[in-house]
Short mmCIF file of the C-alpha atoms (twelve columns), coordinates in Angstrom:
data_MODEL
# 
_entry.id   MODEL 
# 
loop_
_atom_site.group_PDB 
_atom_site.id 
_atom_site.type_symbol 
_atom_site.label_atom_id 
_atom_site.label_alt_id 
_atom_site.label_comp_id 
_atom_site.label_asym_id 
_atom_site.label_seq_id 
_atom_site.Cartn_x 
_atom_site.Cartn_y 
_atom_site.Cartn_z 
_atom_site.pdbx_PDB_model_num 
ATOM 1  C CA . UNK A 1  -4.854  8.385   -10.553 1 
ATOM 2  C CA . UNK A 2  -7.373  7.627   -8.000  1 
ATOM 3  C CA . UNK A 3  -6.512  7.898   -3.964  1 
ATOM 4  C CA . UNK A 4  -7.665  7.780   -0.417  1 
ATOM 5  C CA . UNK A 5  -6.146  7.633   2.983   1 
ATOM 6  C CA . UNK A 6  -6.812  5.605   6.092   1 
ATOM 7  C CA . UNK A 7  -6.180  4.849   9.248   1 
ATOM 8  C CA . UNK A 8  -4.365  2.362   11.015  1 
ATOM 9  C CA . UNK A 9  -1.642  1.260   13.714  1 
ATOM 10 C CA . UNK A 10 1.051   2.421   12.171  1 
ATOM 11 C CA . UNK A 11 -1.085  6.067   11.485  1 
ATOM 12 C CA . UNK A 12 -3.025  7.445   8.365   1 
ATOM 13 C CA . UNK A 13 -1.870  5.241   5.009   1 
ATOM 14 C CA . UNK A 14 -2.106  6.961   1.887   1 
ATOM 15 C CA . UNK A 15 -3.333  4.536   -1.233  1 
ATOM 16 C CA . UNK A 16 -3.488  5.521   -4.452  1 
ATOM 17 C CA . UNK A 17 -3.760  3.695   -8.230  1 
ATOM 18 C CA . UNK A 18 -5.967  2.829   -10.257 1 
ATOM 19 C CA . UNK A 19 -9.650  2.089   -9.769  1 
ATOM 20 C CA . UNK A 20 -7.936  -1.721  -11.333 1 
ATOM 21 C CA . UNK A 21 -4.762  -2.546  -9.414  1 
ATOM 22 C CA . UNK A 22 -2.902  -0.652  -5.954  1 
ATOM 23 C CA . UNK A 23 0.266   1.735   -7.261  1 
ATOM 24 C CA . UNK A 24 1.366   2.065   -3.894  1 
ATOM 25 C CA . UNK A 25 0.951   2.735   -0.346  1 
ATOM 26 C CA . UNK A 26 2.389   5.347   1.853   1 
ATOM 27 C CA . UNK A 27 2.755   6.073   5.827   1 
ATOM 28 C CA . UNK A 28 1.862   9.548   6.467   1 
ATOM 29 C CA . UNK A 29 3.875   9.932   9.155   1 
ATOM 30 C CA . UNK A 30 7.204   11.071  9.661   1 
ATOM 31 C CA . UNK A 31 9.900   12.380  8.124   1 
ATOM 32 C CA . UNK A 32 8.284   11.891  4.230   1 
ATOM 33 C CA . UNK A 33 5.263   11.590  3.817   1 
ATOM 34 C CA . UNK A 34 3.890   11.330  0.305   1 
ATOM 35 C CA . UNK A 35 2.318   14.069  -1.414  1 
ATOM 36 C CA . UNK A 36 -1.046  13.771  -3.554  1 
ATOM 37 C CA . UNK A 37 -0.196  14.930  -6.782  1 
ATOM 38 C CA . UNK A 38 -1.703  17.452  -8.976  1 
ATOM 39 C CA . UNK A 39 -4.886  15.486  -11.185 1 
ATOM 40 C CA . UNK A 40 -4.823  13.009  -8.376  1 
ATOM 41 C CA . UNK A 41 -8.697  12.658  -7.805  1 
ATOM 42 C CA . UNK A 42 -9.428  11.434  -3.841  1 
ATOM 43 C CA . UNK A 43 -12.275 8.380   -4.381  1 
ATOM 44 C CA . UNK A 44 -12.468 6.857   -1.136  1 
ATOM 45 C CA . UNK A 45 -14.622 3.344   -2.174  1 
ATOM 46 C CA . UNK A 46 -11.980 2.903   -4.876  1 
ATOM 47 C CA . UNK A 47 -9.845  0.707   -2.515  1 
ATOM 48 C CA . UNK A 48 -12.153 -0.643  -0.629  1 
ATOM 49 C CA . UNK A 49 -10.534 -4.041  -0.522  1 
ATOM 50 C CA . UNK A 50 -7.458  -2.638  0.362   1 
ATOM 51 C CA . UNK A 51 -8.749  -1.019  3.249   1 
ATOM 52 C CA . UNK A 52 -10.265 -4.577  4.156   1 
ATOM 53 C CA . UNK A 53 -7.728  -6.637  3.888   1 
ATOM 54 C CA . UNK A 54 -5.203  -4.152  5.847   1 
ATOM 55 C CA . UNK A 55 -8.065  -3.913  8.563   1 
ATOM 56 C CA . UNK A 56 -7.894  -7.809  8.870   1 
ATOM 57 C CA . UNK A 57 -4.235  -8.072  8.829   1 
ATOM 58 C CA . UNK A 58 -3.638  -5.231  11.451  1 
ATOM 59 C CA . UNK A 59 -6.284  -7.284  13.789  1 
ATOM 60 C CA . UNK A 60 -4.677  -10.769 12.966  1 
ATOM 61 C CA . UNK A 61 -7.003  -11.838 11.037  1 
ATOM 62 C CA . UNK A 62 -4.810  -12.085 7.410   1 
ATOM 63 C CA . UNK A 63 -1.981  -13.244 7.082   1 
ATOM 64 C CA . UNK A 64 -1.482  -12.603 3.315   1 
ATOM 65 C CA . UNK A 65 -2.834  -10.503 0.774   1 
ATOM 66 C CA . UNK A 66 -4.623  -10.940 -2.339  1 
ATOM 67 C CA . UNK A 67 -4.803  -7.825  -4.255  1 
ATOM 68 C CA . UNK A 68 -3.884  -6.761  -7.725  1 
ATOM 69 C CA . UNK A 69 -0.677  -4.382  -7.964  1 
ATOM 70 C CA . UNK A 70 1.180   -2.652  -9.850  1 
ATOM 71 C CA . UNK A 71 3.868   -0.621  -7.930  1 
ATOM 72 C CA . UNK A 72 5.706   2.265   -8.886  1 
ATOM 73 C CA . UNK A 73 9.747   2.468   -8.176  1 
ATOM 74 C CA . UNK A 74 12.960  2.230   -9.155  1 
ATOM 75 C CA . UNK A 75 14.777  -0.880  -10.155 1 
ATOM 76 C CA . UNK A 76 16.080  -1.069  -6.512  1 
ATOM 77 C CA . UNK A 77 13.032  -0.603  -5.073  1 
ATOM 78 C CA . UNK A 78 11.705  -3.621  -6.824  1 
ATOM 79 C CA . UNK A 79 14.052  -5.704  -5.817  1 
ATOM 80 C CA . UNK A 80 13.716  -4.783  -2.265  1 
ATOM 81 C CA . UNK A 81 9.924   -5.263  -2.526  1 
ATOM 82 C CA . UNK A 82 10.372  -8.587  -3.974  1 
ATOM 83 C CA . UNK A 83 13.208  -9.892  -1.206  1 
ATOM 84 C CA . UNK A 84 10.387  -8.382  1.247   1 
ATOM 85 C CA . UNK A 85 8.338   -11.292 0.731   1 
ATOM 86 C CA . UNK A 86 10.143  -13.710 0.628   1 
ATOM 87 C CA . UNK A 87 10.045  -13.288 4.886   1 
ATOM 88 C CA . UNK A 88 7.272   -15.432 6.315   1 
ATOM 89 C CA . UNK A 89 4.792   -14.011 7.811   1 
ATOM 90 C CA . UNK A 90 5.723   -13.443 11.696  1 
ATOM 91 C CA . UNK A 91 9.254   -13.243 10.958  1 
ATOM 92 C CA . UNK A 92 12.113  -11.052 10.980  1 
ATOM 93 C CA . UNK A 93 15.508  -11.302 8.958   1 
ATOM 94 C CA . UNK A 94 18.756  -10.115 9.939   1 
# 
């Protein structure tokens, strides 16, 4: 498992995977921040397009992503992640 962190508006964003496909993507701020695992090897140009595409998003620039993934999580957490975007872009939902 490959990782980095970055920064960005919302504070430093841990990424790890693959050097193929994102795994997942964590705020390291407050109250859990994710932990870099034993093995986990920190390769900072492994998600460089990540890191592009959030930079463009965060500045307005994006308005969608187009990145391979492959996230990790529990049945519920899938299903949350896939009734996440399903809200347009700009939106919010009650």
């Amino acid at each position: 498992m490959r990782y980095t962190t970055i920064e960005s508006p919302l504070g430093e964003l841990l990424l790890h995977g693959n050097r193929f496909v994102l795994h997942g993507l964590a705020m390291q701020t407050g109250r859990k921040p994710r932990t870099v695992r034993p093995g986990w090897k920190r390769e900072p140009t492994a998600f460089a397009e990540v890191e592009t595409q959030l930079h463009e998003y965060f500045s307005g620039e994006r308005t969608s992503f187009d990145l391979e993934l492959e996230p990790r999580g529990t049945p519920f957490q899938h299903r949350v992640w896939q009734a996440l975007r399903q809200i347009p872009y700009g939106e919010t939902m009650r």
